[in-house]
Each structure stands twice: as structure tokens, then as C-alpha cells.
Coordinates of C-alpha atoms in Angstrom, one line a residue:
M150 CA 0.0 0.0 0.0
S151 CA 1.2 3.5 -0.7
A152 CA 2.2 5.9 2.1
L153 CA -0.6 7.2 4.2
V154 CA -1.5 10.4 5.9
V155 CA -1.8 9.5 9.6
G156 CA -3.9 11.9 11.7
V157 CA -3.7 12.4 15.4
P158 CA -6.5 14.6 16.8
S159 CA -6.8 15.8 20.3
E160 CA -9.0 13.7 22.5
I161 CA -12.2 15.5 23.6
K162 CA -13.8 13.1 26.2
D163 CA -14.1 14.6 29.6
N164 CA -10.7 15.0 31.2
E165 CA -9.1 12.7 28.6
R166 CA -5.5 13.9 28.3
R167 CA -3.9 10.9 26.7
V168 CA -2.7 11.1 23.1
A169 CA -2.5 8.3 20.6
L170 CA 1.0 8.9 19.4
T171 CA 4.2 10.2 21.0
P172 CA 6.9 12.1 19.1
D173 CA 9.0 8.9 19.1
G174 CA 6.1 7.2 17.2
V175 CA 6.1 10.1 14.7
V176 CA 9.7 9.3 13.9
E177 CA 8.9 5.7 13.1
L178 CA 6.0 6.6 10.8
V179 CA 7.9 9.3 9.0
H180 CA 10.9 7.0 8.5
D181 CA 8.5 4.6 6.8
G182 CA 7.4 7.4 4.4
H183 CA 4.1 8.4 5.9
Q184 CA 3.0 11.9 6.6
V185 CA 1.8 12.6 10.2
L186 CA -0.6 15.4 11.1
V187 CA -1.0 16.2 14.7
Q188 CA -3.6 18.7 16.1
A189 CA -2.0 21.5 18.0
G190 CA -2.1 20.8 21.7
A191 CA -3.0 17.1 21.2
G192 CA -0.1 16.0 23.4
A193 CA -0.2 18.8 25.9
G194 CA -2.1 16.8 28.6
S195 CA 0.6 14.1 28.5
R196 CA 3.4 16.7 28.5
F197 CA 4.4 16.3 24.9
P198 CA 4.6 19.9 23.4
D199 CA 3.9 20.7 19.8
D200 CA 7.5 21.6 19.1
E201 CA 8.6 18.0 19.9
Y202 CA 6.1 16.7 17.3
A203 CA 7.4 19.1 14.8
A204 CA 11.0 18.2 15.5
A205 CA 10.1 14.5 15.0
G206 CA 8.7 15.3 11.6
A207 CA 5.0 15.8 12.1
K208 CA 3.0 18.6 10.6
V209 CA 1.2 20.4 13.5
V210 CA -2.1 21.9 12.3
P211 CA -4.4 24.2 14.3
T212 CA -7.7 22.3 14.2
A213 CA -9.3 18.8 14.4
E214 CA -11.1 19.5 11.2
E215 CA -7.8 19.8 9.3
V216 CA -6.6 16.5 10.8
F217 CA -9.7 14.6 9.8
A218 CA -9.9 16.2 6.4
A219 CA -6.4 15.1 5.3
A220 CA -6.0 11.8 7.2
D221 CA -6.3 8.4 5.5
L222 CA -5.9 6.8 8.9
V223 CA -7.1 8.4 12.1
V224 CA -5.4 7.2 15.3
K225 CA -7.1 7.9 18.6
V226 CA -7.2 6.7 22.2
K227 CA -10.9 6.7 22.8
E228 CA -13.9 5.9 20.6
P229 CA -15.4 8.8 18.5
V230 CA -18.0 10.9 20.4
P231 CA -20.9 12.5 18.6
A232 CA -19.1 15.8 18.2
E233 CA -16.5 14.1 16.1
Y234 CA -18.9 12.1 13.8
D235 CA -19.2 14.8 11.1
R236 CA -15.4 15.2 10.9
F237 CA -14.9 11.7 9.5
R238 CA -15.0 11.1 5.8
A239 CA -16.7 8.1 4.3
G240 CA -14.3 5.2 3.9
Q241 CA -11.7 6.6 6.3
Q242 CA -9.7 4.2 8.5
L243 CA -9.6 4.2 12.3
F244 CA -7.4 2.6 14.9
T245 CA -8.4 3.2 18.6
Y246 CA -10.2 1.8 21.6
L247 CA -13.9 1.3 20.5
H248 CA -15.8 -0.8 23.1
L249 CA -18.6 -1.2 20.5
A250 CA -20.6 -3.8 22.4
A251 CA -21.5 -1.2 25.0
D252 CA -22.3 1.6 22.5
R253 CA -24.8 1.0 19.6
G254 CA -24.5 4.7 18.6
V255 CA -20.8 4.5 17.7
T256 CA -21.4 1.1 16.0
E257 CA -24.1 2.5 13.8
F258 CA -22.0 5.6 13.0
L259 CA -19.0 3.5 11.8
L260 CA -21.2 1.4 9.6
E261 CA -23.1 4.3 8.1
R262 CA -19.8 6.2 7.4
R263 CA -18.3 2.9 6.1
I264 CA -15.2 3.3 8.3
D265 CA -12.6 0.5 8.3
S266 CA -11.8 0.1 12.0
I267 CA -9.6 -2.0 14.3
A268 CA -10.3 -1.9 18.1
Y269 CA -7.3 -1.9 20.3
E270 CA -9.1 -3.9 23.0
T271 CA -9.8 -6.9 20.8
V272 CA -6.4 -7.3 19.1
Q273 CA -5.4 -10.7 20.4
T274 CA -2.3 -12.8 20.0
A275 CA -2.2 -16.6 19.5
D276 CA -1.6 -17.2 23.2
G277 CA -4.8 -15.3 24.1
R278 CA -3.1 -12.1 25.3
L279 CA -4.7 -8.7 24.6
P280 CA -1.5 -6.7 24.1
L281 CA -3.1 -3.3 23.5
L282 CA -5.6 -3.6 26.3
T283 CA -3.1 -4.9 28.9
P284 CA -1.3 -1.7 29.7
M285 CA -4.5 0.2 30.4
S286 CA -5.9 -2.6 32.4
E287 CA -2.8 -2.5 34.5
V288 CA -3.2 1.2 35.1
A289 CA -7.0 0.9 35.7
G290 CA -6.5 -1.9 38.2
R291 CA -4.0 0.0 40.2
M292 CA -6.0 3.2 40.1
A293 CA -9.2 1.5 41.1
V294 CA -7.8 0.8 44.6
Q295 CA -6.6 4.4 44.9
A296 CA -10.0 5.7 44.0
A297 CA -11.7 3.3 46.4
A298 CA -9.4 4.3 49.2
H299 CA -10.1 8.0 48.6
H300 CA -13.9 7.6 48.4
L301 CA -14.0 5.6 51.6
E302 CA -13.0 8.8 53.3
N303 CA -15.7 10.9 54.9
P304 CA -15.2 14.1 52.9
A305 CA -15.7 12.0 49.7
G306 CA -18.9 10.5 50.9
G307 CA -17.6 7.3 52.2
A308 CA -17.9 5.4 55.5
G309 CA -14.7 6.9 57.0
I310 CA -12.6 3.8 56.8
L311 CA -8.9 3.6 56.2
L312 CA -8.3 0.9 53.7
G313 CA -5.5 -0.8 55.7
G314 CA -6.7 0.2 59.1
V315 CA -4.1 0.7 61.9
P316 CA -3.0 -1.7 64.7
G317 CA -5.9 -2.5 66.9
T318 CA -8.6 -1.8 64.2
P319 CA -9.8 -4.0 61.4
A320 CA -8.6 -3.3 57.8
A321 CA -11.1 -2.9 55.1
K322 CA -12.4 -5.9 53.2
V323 CA -11.8 -5.6 49.4
L324 CA -13.6 -8.0 47.0
I325 CA -12.3 -8.1 43.5
I326 CA -14.5 -9.8 40.9
G327 CA -12.3 -11.0 38.1
G328 CA -8.7 -12.2 38.4
G329 CA -7.4 -11.1 35.0
V330 CA -4.9 -8.3 34.4
A331 CA -6.9 -5.5 36.0
G332 CA -8.0 -7.6 39.0
T333 CA -4.4 -8.8 39.6
E334 CA -3.1 -5.3 39.6
A335 CA -5.9 -4.2 41.9
A336 CA -5.0 -7.0 44.3
K337 CA -1.3 -5.9 44.3
I338 CA -2.2 -2.4 45.4
A339 CA -4.9 -3.5 47.9
L340 CA -2.5 -5.9 49.6
G341 CA 0.2 -3.2 49.6
M342 CA -2.2 -0.9 51.4
R343 CA -2.8 -3.8 53.9
A344 CA -6.4 -4.4 53.1
I345 CA -8.0 -7.9 53.5
V346 CA -8.4 -9.0 49.9
R347 CA -10.6 -11.7 48.2
V348 CA -10.6 -12.4 44.5
L349 CA -13.4 -14.3 42.6
D350 CA -12.7 -15.9 39.3
T351 CA -14.3 -18.8 37.4
N352 CA -11.0 -20.0 35.9
P353 CA -9.3 -22.6 38.2
S354 CA -6.0 -22.1 36.4
R355 CA -6.1 -18.4 37.0
L356 CA -6.8 -18.9 40.7
A357 CA -3.9 -21.4 40.9
Y358 CA -1.6 -18.8 39.2
L359 CA -2.7 -16.1 41.6
S360 CA -2.1 -18.4 44.6
D361 CA 1.4 -18.9 43.4
I362 CA 2.3 -15.3 42.7
F363 CA 0.7 -14.0 45.9
G364 CA 1.9 -16.8 48.2
G365 CA -1.4 -17.4 49.8
R366 CA -2.0 -13.8 50.9
L367 CA -5.2 -13.7 48.9
D368 CA -8.5 -15.4 49.6
L369 CA -9.2 -17.0 46.2
V370 CA -12.7 -18.3 45.4
T371 CA -14.6 -19.9 42.6
P372 CA -17.8 -17.9 42.6
N373 CA -21.5 -18.8 42.4
R374 CA -24.5 -16.6 42.9
A375 CA -24.8 -17.3 46.6
R376 CA -21.1 -16.9 47.4
T377 CA -21.0 -13.6 45.4
A378 CA -24.0 -12.2 47.3
A379 CA -22.5 -13.2 50.7
Y380 CA -19.1 -11.7 49.9
V381 CA -20.5 -8.5 48.5
A382 CA -22.5 -8.0 51.7
E383 CA -19.3 -8.3 53.8
A384 CA -17.1 -6.0 51.6
D385 CA -16.2 -2.4 52.2
V386 CA -15.0 -2.2 48.6
V387 CA -16.1 -4.2 45.6
I388 CA -14.0 -3.8 42.4
G389 CA -15.5 -5.1 39.2
A390 CA -12.7 -6.3 36.9
V391 CA -14.6 -8.6 34.6
L392 CA -13.7 -8.9 30.9
V393 CA -15.2 -10.9 28.1
P394 CA -13.1 -9.7 25.1
G395 CA -15.2 -7.6 22.7
A396 CA -18.5 -8.4 24.4
K397 CA -20.7 -6.6 26.8
A398 CA -19.8 -7.2 30.4
P399 CA -22.1 -9.6 32.3
K400 CA -24.1 -8.1 35.2
L401 CA -22.6 -10.2 38.1
V402 CA -23.7 -8.0 41.0
S403 CA -27.4 -7.2 41.3
R404 CA -29.0 -4.1 42.8
D405 CA -30.2 -6.3 45.7
M406 CA -26.6 -7.4 46.4
I407 CA -25.5 -3.8 46.4
A408 CA -28.3 -2.9 48.8
T409 CA -26.8 -5.4 51.4
M410 CA -23.6 -3.4 51.7
R411 CA -23.0 -1.1 54.6
P412 CA -23.8 2.6 53.9
G413 CA -20.7 4.4 52.7
S414 CA -19.1 1.4 51.1
V415 CA -17.5 1.9 47.7
V416 CA -17.8 0.0 44.4
V417 CA -15.5 0.6 41.4
D418 CA -16.6 -0.7 38.0
I419 CA -13.5 -1.1 35.8
A420 CA -15.7 -2.9 33.3
I421 CA -17.9 0.2 32.7
D422 CA -16.3 0.7 29.2
Q423 CA -18.0 -2.6 28.3
G424 CA -21.3 -1.7 29.9
G425 CA -20.4 -2.4 33.5
C426 CA -20.7 -5.5 35.7
F427 CA -22.9 -4.1 38.4
E428 CA -26.6 -3.7 37.8
T429 CA -26.4 -0.2 39.4
S430 CA -23.5 1.0 37.2
R431 CA -23.7 3.9 34.8
P432 CA -20.7 5.8 33.2
T433 CA -19.3 8.7 35.1
T434 CA -16.4 11.2 34.3
H435 CA -13.4 12.5 36.1
S436 CA -15.2 15.8 36.5
D437 CA -18.1 14.1 38.3
P438 CA -16.7 10.6 39.2
T439 CA -19.2 9.2 41.7
Y440 CA -22.9 8.9 42.6
V441 CA -24.7 7.0 45.4
E442 CA -27.1 4.1 44.8
E443 CA -28.5 2.0 47.7
G444 CA -26.3 4.0 50.1
V445 CA -23.2 2.8 48.3
V446 CA -20.7 5.2 46.6
H447 CA -20.2 4.2 42.9
Y448 CA -17.1 5.1 41.0
C449 CA -17.7 4.3 37.3
V450 CA -15.3 6.5 35.4
A451 CA -15.2 5.3 31.8
N452 CA -11.6 6.4 31.1
I453 CA -9.8 5.8 34.4
P454 CA -6.3 5.8 33.0
G455 CA -6.9 9.3 31.6
A456 CA -6.2 10.7 35.0
V457 CA -2.5 9.7 34.8
A458 CA -2.1 10.8 31.2
R459 CA 1.6 10.7 30.8
T460 CA 2.1 7.3 32.4
S461 CA -0.9 6.0 30.4
T462 CA 0.2 7.5 27.1
L463 CA 3.7 6.1 27.4
A464 CA 2.4 2.6 28.3
L465 CA -0.2 2.6 25.6
T466 CA 1.9 3.9 22.7
S467 CA 4.7 1.5 23.5
A468 CA 2.2 -1.3 22.9
T469 CA 0.4 0.2 20.0
L470 CA 3.3 1.5 17.9
P471 CA 4.4 -1.9 16.4
Y472 CA 0.8 -2.6 15.3
L473 CA 0.3 1.0 14.1
V474 CA 3.3 0.7 11.8
R475 CA 1.7 -2.4 10.2
V476 CA -1.7 -0.7 9.8
A477 CA -0.1 2.4 8.3
R478 CA 2.0 0.2 5.9
D479 CA -0.8 -2.1 4.7
G480 CA -4.0 -0.3 5.7
V481 CA -6.6 -1.7 8.1
V482 CA -7.8 -4.4 5.6
G483 CA -4.3 -5.3 4.5
A484 CA -2.9 -5.5 8.0
A485 CA -5.8 -7.7 9.1
K486 CA -5.1 -10.1 6.2
T487 CA -1.5 -10.6 7.2
D488 CA -1.6 -10.3 11.0
P489 CA -3.9 -12.7 12.9
A490 CA -3.8 -10.5 16.0
L491 CA -5.0 -7.5 14.1
R492 CA -7.6 -9.6 12.3
L493 CA -9.2 -10.4 15.7
G494 CA -9.3 -6.7 16.4
L495 CA -11.2 -5.9 13.1
S496 CA -14.5 -4.3 14.0
T497 CA -16.0 -2.8 10.9
V498 CA -15.1 -2.9 7.2
G499 CA -17.0 -0.6 4.9
G500 CA -20.6 -1.0 5.9
D501 CA -20.1 -4.5 7.4
L502 CA -19.9 -5.4 11.0
V503 CA -17.3 -8.1 11.4
S504 CA -17.2 -8.4 15.2
Q505 CA -19.5 -11.2 16.2
P506 CA -19.7 -10.2 19.9
V507 CA -20.7 -6.7 18.9
A508 CA -23.3 -8.0 16.4
E509 CA -24.8 -10.2 19.2
A510 CA -24.8 -7.3 21.7
H511 CA -26.9 -5.1 19.4
Q512 CA -28.7 -7.8 17.4
L513 CA -27.2 -6.5 14.1
P514 CA -26.2 -8.5 11.0
H515 CA -22.7 -10.0 11.2
T516 CA -20.3 -10.6 8.3
D517 CA -17.7 -13.3 8.5
P518 CA -14.3 -11.4 8.3
A519 CA -12.6 -14.3 6.5
V520 CA -15.2 -14.1 3.7
L521 CA -15.0 -10.3 3.6
L522 CA -11.2 -10.1 3.6
A523 CA -10.9 -12.8 0.9
A524 CA -13.1 -10.6 -1.4
R525 CA -11.0 -7.5 -0.9

């Protein structure tokens, strides 16, 4: 495929300060013969000034409209929001987090505008790893405990409990639902803060792995409905860290379960990008991060890593750049043809929805990507 114009607009979700490409990434793309357009100020929230992008070989332009108008491939961090829809051209290419199973509006927009898109969160290697989701899951898992600890404080609306307690007082009980990457990182921080930590996961192999790495310091349990209900009722903090790749998160904690928690307890729903795993969850923002349901403080920020933008940008772009180089070289369709990991990340091609979990979530027609790619 011929050289592309790669566009990097500023993110406009609430308090989203990450950027999809660092100046180092610009150097790689320019070396490969591509032109890179960066919106002025796009990297400011992550402390990458415009002059660093210009020195790396990017063309810095004043507005998002100029980026979208010229770009063959748009690279973002978060999914498009309605204010951006009209900036996309029909047939453009997009590489970003999408979380389409939780958002029919974005799904329909991509199909109507015939965008070729790959979702970071469903790029999957042969060993089952999700390399572009992992760094942000690590950040979100660690920050979930920080958020919970803060919101247990009285001024933040919590019950006035110190997560680790002090000698002579009980530590808080932290229940983590899901022992994947985010849940594991949450457990590390919760244990480090001297909380009493329990992790629920349905995968016996994962529980065995956690037992090994934590040396028996965690209470590890295979959940069922009754166990989950009992443990939620006991907990001061419940962290939802459930992931079904590409699909909407299952609702594992009901409103009735939430209602059994002590007033001022805290729940953190890391799965909110995929619709949330608590029945009482709804997306919040860094500007207004919490609300109270059934007497329990809910922290359901949909872009948790955006609060530590420089760390998150460096971690994310280190993971995405090798894949971005392939997408820029071959285009979304060409890269999906040659790279099995990117093929699994393929979401929409033209007007076709090729992600089966998304099609099932919204009851939309699904096109087999193998058939579609063979025809292009």
C-alpha cells in the first residue's frame, strides 16, 4: 500500500488527556514514508509539546477539522464521540479503543460512514493475550484501589474507613471480581495498602496462578451466585474487573446485592467501558466521578487511565506502535489479512460489522471477516 497520511486529533472526552502517538512514534512513521498530522495541543495533557512533534517530523495543524480532512488513517485513544462524527470522511480508517458492544451509537456511525476500524481492546495474540488492552488494564486496576481508598474517606462521601486500618482496628475488606490483568493489579495495590483481599474468578488455572504469585496472601474463590452475594455484603470495597473480550460485560452484581452493603461502602466498576458488571452502574467522568445508589458510593469513570495521562500514554503507545506501523503500511484491511492478531481486532469494514460479539450485543447482522477479507 502507498504511504498514508496519519492523523492524530486531540481527545475530547471529559478530562481525557492521553494522546494516541508520541513524538517517538512520529519518527517511526515518518521513517516509513508516511506523513503525520498532529492537532496543535494534542499531546499537551501528556506533556508532549507541539515543538517535539514538529521536531520529530510531524506537521502540526491548528484544528481537528484539518486533521480529519487530510488523514487516511485516524489514530485515537478513545472511541469517537458524537461531536466528532461529522469530521470523519466516508471510507476513512480508524485505529483506537472502540468498546462497541456497549455503544450502539458508535457502532451505527462506523457502519453508516463505512469506516474500516480496528479496536485496540480486541487485538489478540495466538496465546490469548490482549497486548493493546493490557497496559491500560494495569493502570486501571491500580488506580481502582486508589479511587476506592479515597472515596471511603468521609469528605468523599464514604464510611470513613482507612483501607489498611491501623494496629488495633480492622482493615477494610476488598472484594475483586475477576482475576485477570486489572484484577491482579488491583489485588497488588490493595494488599500493599494492607487491606483484606478476596478475588473471585471462574477459571481454576487463573486462581492457581494467583495463589502462586501472591503466596497465599489472597482469599481465592470460585464464585457462584450465593457466594458472590455473601461476599458483596461483607465487603467495604467491591471492584468489578470482569472482561469478556469484545463483548458486553455480564451483570454479576445485582441491585439487591449492592443494597446489602454497609452505607458508605464503595464499588469501582472497571468494566464500565464494556457496559459495567454491576446492575447499578452507569458511566461517570473524572469531573463528576461518583454517585450514590442504595447508600453505596459508585465510581464508574469510563476512562480511568486518563487521570494519569503521561504514564498511560507512554504505556499505551509503547504497545500500539508496532501494530500501528503495520496498519499504516498495509491499511486496516491489508494488515488484518496478514496479521492474525489485528484480524481479531477488526470491527467494521466498509458498511459491514465483522465483530460477532458486537453484532450479538446489538442484534445486528454479522459478516464473517474471513469471507470479507478474501473478497478485498
